[in-house]
mmCIF file of C-alpha atoms in Angstrom:
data_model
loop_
_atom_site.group_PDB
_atom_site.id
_atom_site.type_symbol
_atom_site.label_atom_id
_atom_site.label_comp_id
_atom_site.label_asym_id
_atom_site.label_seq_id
_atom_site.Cartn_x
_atom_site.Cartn_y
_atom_site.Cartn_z
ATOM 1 C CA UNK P 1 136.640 188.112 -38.124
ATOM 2 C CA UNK P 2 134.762 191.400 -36.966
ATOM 3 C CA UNK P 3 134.940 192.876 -33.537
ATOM 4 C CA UNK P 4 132.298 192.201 -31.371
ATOM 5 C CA UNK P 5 131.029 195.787 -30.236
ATOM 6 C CA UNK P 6 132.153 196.225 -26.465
ATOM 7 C CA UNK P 7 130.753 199.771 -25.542
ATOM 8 C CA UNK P 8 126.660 200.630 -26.500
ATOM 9 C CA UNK P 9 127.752 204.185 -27.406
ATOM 10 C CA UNK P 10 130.605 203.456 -29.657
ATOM 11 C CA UNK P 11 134.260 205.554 -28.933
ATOM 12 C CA UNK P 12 132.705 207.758 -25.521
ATOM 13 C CA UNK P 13 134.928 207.565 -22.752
ATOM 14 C CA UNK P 14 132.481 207.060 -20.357
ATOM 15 C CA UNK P 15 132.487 203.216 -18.702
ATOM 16 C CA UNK P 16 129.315 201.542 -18.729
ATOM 17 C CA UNK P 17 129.596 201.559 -14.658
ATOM 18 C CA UNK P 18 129.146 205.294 -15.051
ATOM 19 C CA UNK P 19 126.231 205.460 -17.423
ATOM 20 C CA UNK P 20 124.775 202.858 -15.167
ATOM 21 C CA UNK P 21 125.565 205.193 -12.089
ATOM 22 C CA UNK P 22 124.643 208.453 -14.028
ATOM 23 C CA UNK P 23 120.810 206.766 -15.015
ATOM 24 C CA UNK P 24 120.323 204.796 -11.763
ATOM 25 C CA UNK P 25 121.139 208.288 -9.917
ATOM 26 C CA UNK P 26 118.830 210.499 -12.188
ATOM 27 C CA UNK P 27 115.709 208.188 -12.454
ATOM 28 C CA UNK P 28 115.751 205.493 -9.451
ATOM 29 C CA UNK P 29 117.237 208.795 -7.120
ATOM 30 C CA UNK P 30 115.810 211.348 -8.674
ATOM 31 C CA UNK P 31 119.211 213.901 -8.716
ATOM 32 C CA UNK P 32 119.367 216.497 -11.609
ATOM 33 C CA UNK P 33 122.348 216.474 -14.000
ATOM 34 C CA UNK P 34 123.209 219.698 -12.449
ATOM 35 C CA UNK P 35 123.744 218.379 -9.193
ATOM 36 C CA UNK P 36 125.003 214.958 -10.620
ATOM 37 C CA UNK P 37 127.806 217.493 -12.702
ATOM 38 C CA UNK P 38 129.010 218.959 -8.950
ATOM 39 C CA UNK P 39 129.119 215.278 -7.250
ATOM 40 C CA UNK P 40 131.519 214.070 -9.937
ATOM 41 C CA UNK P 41 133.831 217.138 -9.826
ATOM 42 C CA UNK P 42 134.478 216.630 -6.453
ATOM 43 C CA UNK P 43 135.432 213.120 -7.023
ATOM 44 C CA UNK P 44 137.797 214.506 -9.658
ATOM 45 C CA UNK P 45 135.672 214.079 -12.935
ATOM 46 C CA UNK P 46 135.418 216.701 -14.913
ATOM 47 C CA UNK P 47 131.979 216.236 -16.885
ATOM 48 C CA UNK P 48 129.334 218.788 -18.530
ATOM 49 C CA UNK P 49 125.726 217.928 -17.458
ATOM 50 C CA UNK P 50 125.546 218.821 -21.169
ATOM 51 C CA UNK P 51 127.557 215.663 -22.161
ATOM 52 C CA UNK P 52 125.802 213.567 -19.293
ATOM 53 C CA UNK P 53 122.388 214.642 -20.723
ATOM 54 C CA UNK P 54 123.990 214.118 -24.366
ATOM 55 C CA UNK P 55 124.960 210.220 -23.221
ATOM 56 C CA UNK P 56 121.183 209.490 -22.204
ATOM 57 C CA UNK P 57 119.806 211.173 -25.067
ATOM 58 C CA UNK P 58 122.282 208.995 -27.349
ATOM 59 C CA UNK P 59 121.257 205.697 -25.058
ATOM 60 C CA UNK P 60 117.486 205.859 -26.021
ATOM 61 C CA UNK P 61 118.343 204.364 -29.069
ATOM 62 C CA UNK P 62 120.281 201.545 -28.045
ATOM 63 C CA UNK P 63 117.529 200.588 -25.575
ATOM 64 C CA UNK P 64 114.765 200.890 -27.985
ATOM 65 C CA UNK P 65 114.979 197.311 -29.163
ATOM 66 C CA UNK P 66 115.238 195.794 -25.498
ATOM 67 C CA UNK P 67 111.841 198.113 -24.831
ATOM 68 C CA UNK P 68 110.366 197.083 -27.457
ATOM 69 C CA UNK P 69 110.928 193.261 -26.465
ATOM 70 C CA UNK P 70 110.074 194.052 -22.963
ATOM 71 C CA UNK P 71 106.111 195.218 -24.682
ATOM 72 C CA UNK P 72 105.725 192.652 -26.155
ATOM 73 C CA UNK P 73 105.939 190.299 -23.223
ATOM 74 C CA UNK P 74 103.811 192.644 -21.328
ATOM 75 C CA UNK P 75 101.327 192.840 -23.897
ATOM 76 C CA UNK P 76 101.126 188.880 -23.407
ATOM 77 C CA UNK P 77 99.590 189.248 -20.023
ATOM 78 C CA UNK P 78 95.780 189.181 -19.283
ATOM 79 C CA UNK P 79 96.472 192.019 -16.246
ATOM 80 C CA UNK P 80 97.750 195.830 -17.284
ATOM 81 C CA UNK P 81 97.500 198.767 -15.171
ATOM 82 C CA UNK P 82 97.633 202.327 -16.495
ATOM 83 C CA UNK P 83 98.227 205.637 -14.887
ATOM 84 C CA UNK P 84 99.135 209.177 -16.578
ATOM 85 C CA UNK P 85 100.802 212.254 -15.535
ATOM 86 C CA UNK P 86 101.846 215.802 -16.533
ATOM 87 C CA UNK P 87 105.350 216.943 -17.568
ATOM 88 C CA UNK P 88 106.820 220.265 -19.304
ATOM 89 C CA UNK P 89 108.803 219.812 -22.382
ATOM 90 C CA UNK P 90 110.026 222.888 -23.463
ATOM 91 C CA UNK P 91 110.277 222.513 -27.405
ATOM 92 C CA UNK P 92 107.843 220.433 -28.315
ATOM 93 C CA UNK P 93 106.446 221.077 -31.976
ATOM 94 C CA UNK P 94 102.876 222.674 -31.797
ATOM 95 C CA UNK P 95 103.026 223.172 -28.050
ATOM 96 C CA UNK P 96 104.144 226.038 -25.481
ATOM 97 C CA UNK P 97 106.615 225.279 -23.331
ATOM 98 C CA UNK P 98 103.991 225.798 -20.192
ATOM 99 C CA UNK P 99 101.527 223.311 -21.735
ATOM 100 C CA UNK P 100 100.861 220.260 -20.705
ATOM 101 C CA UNK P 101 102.034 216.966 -22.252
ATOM 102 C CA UNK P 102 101.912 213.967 -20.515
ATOM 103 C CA UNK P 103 104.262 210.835 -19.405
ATOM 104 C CA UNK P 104 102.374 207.368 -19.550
ATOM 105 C CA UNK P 105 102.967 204.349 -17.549
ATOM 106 C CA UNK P 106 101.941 200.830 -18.123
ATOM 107 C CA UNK P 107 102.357 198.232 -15.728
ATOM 108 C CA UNK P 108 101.924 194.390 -15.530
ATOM 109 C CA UNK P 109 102.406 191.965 -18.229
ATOM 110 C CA UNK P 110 102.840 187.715 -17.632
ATOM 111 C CA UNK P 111 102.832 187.054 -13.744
ATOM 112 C CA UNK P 112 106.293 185.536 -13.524
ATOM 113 C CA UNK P 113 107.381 188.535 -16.159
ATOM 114 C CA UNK P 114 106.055 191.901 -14.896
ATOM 115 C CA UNK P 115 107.457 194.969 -16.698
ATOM 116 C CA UNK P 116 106.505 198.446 -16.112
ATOM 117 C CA UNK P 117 106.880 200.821 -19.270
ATOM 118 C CA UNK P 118 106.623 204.576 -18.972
ATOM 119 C CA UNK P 119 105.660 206.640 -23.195
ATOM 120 C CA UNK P 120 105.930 210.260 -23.133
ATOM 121 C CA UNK P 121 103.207 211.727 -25.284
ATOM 122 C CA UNK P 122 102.665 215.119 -25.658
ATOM 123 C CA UNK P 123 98.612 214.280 -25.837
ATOM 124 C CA UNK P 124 96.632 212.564 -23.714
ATOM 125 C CA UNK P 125 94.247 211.769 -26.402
ATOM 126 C CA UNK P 126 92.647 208.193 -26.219
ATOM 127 C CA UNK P 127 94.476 207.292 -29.194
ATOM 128 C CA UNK P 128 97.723 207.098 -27.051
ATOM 129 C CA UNK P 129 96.286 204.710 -25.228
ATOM 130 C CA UNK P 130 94.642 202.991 -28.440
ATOM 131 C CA UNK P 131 98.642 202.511 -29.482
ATOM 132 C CA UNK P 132 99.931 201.305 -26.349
ATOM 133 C CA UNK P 133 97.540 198.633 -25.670
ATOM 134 C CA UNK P 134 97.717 197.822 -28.990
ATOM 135 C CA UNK P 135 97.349 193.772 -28.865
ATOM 136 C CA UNK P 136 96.448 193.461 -25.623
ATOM 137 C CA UNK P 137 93.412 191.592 -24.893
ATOM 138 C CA UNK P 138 92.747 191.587 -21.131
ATOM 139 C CA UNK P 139 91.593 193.393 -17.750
ATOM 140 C CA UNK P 140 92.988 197.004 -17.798
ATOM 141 C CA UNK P 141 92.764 198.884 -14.560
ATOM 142 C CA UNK P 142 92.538 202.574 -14.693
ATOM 143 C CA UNK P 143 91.223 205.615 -13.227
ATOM 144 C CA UNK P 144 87.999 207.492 -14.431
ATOM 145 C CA UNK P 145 89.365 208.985 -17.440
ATOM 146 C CA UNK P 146 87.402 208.386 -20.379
ATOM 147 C CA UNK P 147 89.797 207.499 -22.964
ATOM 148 C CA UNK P 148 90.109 204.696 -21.295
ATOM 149 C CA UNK P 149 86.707 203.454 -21.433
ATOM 150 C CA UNK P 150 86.622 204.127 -25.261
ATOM 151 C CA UNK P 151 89.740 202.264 -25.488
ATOM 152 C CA UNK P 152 88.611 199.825 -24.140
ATOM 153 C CA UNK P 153 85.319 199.382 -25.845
ATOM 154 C CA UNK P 154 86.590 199.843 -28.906
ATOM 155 C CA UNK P 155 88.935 196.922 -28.781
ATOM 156 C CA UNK P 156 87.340 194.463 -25.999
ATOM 157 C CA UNK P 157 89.105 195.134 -23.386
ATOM 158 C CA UNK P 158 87.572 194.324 -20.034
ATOM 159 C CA UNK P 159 88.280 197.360 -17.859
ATOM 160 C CA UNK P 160 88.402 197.973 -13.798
ATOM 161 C CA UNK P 161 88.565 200.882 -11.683
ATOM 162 C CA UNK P 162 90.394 202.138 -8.971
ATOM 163 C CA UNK P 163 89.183 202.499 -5.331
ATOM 164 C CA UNK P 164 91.898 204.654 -4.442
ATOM 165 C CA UNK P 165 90.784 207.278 -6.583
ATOM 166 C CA UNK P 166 87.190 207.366 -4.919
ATOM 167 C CA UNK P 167 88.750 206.932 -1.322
ATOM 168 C CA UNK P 168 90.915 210.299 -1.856
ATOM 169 C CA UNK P 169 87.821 212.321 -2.877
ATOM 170 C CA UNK P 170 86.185 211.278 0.028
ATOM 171 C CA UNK P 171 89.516 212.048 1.997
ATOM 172 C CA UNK P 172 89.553 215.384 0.522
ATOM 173 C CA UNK P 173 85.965 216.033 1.182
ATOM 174 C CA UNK P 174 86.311 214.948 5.064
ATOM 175 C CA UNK P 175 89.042 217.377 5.001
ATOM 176 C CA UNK P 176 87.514 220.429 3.808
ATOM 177 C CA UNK P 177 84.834 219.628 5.922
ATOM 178 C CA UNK P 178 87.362 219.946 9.028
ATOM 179 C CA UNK P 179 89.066 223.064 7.689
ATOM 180 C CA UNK P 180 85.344 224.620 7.607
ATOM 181 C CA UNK P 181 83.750 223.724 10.813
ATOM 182 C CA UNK P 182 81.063 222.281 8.666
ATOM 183 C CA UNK P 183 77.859 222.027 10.728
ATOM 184 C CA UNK P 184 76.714 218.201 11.897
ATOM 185 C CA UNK P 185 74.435 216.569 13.895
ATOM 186 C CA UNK P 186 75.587 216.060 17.763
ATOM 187 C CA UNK P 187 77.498 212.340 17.912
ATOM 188 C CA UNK P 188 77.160 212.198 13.915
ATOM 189 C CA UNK P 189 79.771 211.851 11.912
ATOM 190 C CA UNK P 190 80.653 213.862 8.642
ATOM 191 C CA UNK P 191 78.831 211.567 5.510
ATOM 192 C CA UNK P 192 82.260 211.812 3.632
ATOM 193 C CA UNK P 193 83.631 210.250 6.964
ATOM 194 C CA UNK P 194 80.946 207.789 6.992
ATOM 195 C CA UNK P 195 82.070 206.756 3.244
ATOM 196 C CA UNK P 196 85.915 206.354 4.216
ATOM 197 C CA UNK P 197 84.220 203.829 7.319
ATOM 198 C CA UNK P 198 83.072 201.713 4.798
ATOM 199 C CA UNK P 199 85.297 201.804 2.571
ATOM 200 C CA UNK P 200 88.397 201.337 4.887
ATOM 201 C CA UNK P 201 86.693 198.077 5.054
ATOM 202 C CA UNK P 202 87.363 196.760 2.030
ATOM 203 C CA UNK P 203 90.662 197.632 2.014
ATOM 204 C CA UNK P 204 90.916 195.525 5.938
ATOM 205 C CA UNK P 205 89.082 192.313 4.002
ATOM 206 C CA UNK P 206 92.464 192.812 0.813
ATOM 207 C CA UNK P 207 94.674 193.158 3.770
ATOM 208 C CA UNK P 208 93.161 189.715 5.473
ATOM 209 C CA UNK P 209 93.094 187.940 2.294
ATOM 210 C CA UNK P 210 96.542 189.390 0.893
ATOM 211 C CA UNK P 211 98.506 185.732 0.807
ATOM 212 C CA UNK P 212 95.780 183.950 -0.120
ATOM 213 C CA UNK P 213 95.622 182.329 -3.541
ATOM 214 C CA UNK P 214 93.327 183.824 -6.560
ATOM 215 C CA UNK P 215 90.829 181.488 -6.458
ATOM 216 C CA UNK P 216 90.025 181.368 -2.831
ATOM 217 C CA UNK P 217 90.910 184.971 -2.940
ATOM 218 C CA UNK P 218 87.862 185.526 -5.615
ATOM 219 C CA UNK P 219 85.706 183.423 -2.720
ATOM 220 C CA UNK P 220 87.004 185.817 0.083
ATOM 221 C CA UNK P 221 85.606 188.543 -1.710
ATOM 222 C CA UNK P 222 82.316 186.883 -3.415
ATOM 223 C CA UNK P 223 82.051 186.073 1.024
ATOM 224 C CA UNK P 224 83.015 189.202 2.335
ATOM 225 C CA UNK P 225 83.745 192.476 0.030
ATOM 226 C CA UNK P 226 80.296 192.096 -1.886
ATOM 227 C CA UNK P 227 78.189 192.883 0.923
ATOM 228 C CA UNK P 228 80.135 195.579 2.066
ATOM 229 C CA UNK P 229 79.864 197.079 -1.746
ATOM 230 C CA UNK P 230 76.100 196.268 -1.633
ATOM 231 C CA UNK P 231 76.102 198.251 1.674
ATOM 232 C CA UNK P 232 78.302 201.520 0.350
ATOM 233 C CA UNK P 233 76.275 201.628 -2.836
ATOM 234 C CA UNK P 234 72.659 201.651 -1.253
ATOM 235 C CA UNK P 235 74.562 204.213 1.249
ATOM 236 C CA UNK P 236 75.493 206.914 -1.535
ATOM 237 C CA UNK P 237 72.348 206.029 -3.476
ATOM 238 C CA UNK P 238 70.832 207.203 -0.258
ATOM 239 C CA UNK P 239 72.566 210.386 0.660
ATOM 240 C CA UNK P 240 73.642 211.653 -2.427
ATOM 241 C CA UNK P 241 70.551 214.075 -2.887
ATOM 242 C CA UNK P 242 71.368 214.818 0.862
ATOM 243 C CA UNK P 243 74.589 216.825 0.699
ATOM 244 C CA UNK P 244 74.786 219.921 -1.018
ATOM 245 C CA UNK P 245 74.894 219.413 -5.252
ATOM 246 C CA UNK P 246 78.115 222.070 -5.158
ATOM 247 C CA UNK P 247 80.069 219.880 -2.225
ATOM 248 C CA UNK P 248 82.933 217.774 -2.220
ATOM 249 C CA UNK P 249 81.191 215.114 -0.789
ATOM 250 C CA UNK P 250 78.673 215.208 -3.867
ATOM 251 C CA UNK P 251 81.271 214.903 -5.808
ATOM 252 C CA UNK P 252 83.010 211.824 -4.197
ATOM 253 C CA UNK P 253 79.660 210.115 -4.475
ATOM 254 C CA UNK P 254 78.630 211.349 -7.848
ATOM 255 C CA UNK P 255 82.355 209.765 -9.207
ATOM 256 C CA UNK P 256 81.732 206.484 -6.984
ATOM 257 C CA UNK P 257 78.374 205.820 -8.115
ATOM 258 C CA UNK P 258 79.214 206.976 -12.180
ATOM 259 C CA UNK P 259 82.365 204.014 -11.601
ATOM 260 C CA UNK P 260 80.386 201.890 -9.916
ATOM 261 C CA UNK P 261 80.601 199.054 -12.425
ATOM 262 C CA UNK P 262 84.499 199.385 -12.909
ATOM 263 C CA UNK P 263 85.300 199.688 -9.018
ATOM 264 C CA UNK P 264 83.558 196.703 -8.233
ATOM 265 C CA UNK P 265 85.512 194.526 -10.938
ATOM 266 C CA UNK P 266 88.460 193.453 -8.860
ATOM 267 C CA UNK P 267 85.856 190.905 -6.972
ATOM 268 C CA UNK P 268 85.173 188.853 -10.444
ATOM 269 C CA UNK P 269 89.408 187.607 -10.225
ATOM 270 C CA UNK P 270 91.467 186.668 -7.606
ATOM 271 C CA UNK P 271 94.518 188.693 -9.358
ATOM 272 C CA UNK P 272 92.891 191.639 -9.740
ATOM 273 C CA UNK P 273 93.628 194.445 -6.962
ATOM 274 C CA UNK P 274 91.195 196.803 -5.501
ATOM 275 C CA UNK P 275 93.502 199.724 -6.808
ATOM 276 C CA UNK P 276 95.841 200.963 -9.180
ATOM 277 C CA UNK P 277 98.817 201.538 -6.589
ATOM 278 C CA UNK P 278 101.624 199.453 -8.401
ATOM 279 C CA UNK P 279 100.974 202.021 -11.382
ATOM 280 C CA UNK P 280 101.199 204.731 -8.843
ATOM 281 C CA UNK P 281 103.902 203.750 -7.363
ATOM 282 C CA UNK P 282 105.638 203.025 -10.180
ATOM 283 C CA UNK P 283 104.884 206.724 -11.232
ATOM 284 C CA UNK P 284 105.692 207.766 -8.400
ATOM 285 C CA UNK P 285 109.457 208.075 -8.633
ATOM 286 C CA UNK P 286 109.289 210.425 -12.125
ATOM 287 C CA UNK P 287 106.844 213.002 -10.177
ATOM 288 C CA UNK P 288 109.510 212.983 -7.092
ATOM 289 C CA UNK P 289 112.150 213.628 -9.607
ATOM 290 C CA UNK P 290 110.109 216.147 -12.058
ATOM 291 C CA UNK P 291 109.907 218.236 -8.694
ATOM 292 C CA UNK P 292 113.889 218.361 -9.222
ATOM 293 C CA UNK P 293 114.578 218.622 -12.662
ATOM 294 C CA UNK P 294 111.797 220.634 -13.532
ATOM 295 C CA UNK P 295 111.031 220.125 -17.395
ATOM 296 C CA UNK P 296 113.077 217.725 -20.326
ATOM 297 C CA UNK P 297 114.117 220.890 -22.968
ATOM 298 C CA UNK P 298 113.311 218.454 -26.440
ATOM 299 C CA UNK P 299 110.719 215.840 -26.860
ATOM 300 C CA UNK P 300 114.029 213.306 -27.494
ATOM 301 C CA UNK P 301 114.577 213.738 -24.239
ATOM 302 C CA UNK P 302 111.478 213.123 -22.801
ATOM 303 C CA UNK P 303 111.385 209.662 -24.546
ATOM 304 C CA UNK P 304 114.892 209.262 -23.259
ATOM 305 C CA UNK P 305 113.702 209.740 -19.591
ATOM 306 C CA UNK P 306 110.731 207.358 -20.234
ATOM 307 C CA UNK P 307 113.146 204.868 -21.363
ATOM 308 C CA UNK P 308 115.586 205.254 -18.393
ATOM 309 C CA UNK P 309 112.760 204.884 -15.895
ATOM 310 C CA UNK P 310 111.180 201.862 -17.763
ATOM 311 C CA UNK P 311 114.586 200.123 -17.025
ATOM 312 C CA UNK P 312 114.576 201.265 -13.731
ATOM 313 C CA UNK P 313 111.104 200.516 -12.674
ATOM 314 C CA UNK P 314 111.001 197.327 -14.641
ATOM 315 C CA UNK P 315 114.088 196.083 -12.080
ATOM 316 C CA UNK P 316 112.256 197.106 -9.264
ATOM 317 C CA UNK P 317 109.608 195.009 -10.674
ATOM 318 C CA UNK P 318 111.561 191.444 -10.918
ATOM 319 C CA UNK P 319 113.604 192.356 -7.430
ATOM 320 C CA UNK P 320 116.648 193.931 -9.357
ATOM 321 C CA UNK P 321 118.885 196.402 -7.748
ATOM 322 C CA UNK P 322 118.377 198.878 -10.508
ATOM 323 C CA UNK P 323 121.948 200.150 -10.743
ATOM 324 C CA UNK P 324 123.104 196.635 -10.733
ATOM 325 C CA UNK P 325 120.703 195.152 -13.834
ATOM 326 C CA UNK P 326 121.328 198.843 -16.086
ATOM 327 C CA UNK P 327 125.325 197.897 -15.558
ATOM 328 C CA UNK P 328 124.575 194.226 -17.038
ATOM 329 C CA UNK P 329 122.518 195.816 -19.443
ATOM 330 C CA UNK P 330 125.385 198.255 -21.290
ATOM 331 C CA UNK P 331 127.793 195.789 -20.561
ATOM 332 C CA UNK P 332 125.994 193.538 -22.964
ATOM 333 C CA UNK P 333 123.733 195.580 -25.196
ATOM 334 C CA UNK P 334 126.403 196.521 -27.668
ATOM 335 C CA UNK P 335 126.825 192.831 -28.569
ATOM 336 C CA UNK P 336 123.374 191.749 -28.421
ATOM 337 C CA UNK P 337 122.679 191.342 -32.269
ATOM 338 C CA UNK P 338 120.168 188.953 -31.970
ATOM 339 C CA UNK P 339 116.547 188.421 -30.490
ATOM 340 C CA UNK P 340 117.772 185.694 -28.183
ATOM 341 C CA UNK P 341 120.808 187.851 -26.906
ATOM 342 C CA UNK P 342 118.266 190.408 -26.310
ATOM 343 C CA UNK P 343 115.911 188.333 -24.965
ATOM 344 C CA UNK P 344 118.793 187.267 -22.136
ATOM 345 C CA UNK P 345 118.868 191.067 -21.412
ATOM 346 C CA UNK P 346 115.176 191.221 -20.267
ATOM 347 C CA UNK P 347 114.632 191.942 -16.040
ATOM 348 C CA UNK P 348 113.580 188.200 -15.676
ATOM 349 C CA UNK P 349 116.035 186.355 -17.180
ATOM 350 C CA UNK P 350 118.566 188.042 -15.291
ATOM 351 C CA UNK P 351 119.725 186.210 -12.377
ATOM 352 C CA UNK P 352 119.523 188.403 -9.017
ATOM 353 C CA UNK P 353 123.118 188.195 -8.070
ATOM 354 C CA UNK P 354 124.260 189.286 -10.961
#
């Protein structure tokens, strides 16, 4: 009878512990190879970041298939959020090395199955997102960029906004305000301060409602959070022509009132949030470790990266201790030769202790 295949890269004398350690330490901690290369040579191993950037490169590969699986569940779920952010890849075909190309992030998926699933793209064309959501026939929650919205309409996809993306403009704009001693009326308040009032209260109603169920969530907020969105939107209807047309504060409220029919969506479903911040989050980890690896050199290993931190954040996402699930992962991925072995690989089938 055949061997079974025990290691996912073949003869490479690296244990799966240490490719577990390795990807947990570049994408969950966000250490360069570099750095990762001096940490194991004082321990006594003697390894090239060119050989540990070699071993993720070659690793893409054998994850593909779980990744794919992983999509397909996701694509199952009536909830997505989407976010988007830069990242330099050095050779990529067509491109300079100082344009921009763009790492992807998709989160959500079945409620008891939540994945998170980052596609490097060197466009940010709407036809990116036109392949990723690809089958998906739900709410997407974004922010204001329009490929979304053509996405969206093109396939019948209901789509939401985000409120934290229209409560940072107004943050900036109280800000810049501050920094230059704008003028105000005695006892008044700055109108982008005014805007953050009202909105903070929206976010004190999610906070109040947080462990409530979705259906007497969706009553909390038909109760409370529409009159407070009636109240902000005759409020920048009002004083939008009253703040100067090259402001920041004209353009919180332009974005706010142009969004105004996505930002108000989460109130129609209890499941819904009032922002995108699991996407952020999520993305939040590659743009703390972009600040220390800088750039990926090929667009391999871009996609590489995007598959290390789907594993990671997908984890994260069922209560996994990342290192932990990427060690059961290569211990069993080399043997996995079938959907249902695969499909015991997935972050929610794997038990937590293990």
């Amino acid at each position: 009878a055949a061997q079974r295949p025990t290691h996912p890269l073949g003869k490479c004398f690296a244990s799966t512990a240490l490719l577990a350690y390795i990807i947990a330490s570049k994408y969950a901690d966000g250490l360069p190879l570099y750095r990762l290369e001096g940490m194991l040579k004082r321990y006594g191993g003697d390894i090239t970041r060119s050989n540990l950037a070699n071993w993720i490169v070659r690793l893409q590969d054998v994850f593909q298939p779980l990744i794919n699986l992983i999509r397909e569940v996701q694509l199952e779920g009536n909830y997505l959020q989407a976010d988007e952010t830069r990242m330099q890849v050095l050779k990529e075909t067509g491109k300079t090395a100082q344009s921009d190309k763009w790492m992807w992030v998709i989160r959500g998926g079945p409620p008891d199955k939540q994945s998170v699933l980052f596609e490097y793209d060197p466009s940010r064309a709407g036809a990116v997102a036109e392949r990723l959501l690809d089958g998906f026939g739900g709410v997407l929650q974004a922010d204001g960029y329009s490929g979304y919205s053509k996405v969206c309409q093109a396939v019948g996809i209901t789509r939401i906004g985000c409120f934290d993306h229209a409560r940072r403009k107004f943050v900036e704009a109280s800000r810049a305000a501050q920094t230059k001693g704008t003028k105000k009326k005695a006892g008044q308040p700055a109108k982008a301060d005014v805007a953050l009032s009202k909105i903070r209260k929206l976010y004190a109603i999610e906070k109040s409602i947080r462990d409530l169920d979705y259906d007497k969530k969706k009553q909390a907020r038909q109760a409370l959070s529409v009159p407070v969105l009636d109240d902000l939107k005759q409020w920048l209807e009002k004083n939008i022509s009253r703040v100067p047309r090259d402001s920041l504060t004209h353009k919180a409220i332009t974005y706010t009132l142009n969004q105004w029919e996505y930002l108000i969506g989460y109130c129609e479903d209890g499941q819904l949030h009032i922002s995108n911040a699991l996407a952020e989050n999520a993305i939040r980890p590659f743009a703390v470790g972009r600040r220390a690896w800088l750039f990926a050199d090929t667009p391999h290993g871009a996609r590489a990266s995007a598959t290390c931190y789907s594993l990671v954040e997908s984890a994260k996402a069922n209560n996994l201790e990342p290192y932990a699930y990427l060690q059961h992962v290569l211990a069993h991925i080399a043997a996995a030769d079938t959907v249902e072995k695969l499909e015991a690989l997935l972050p929610w089938n794997v038990e937590t202790e293990d």
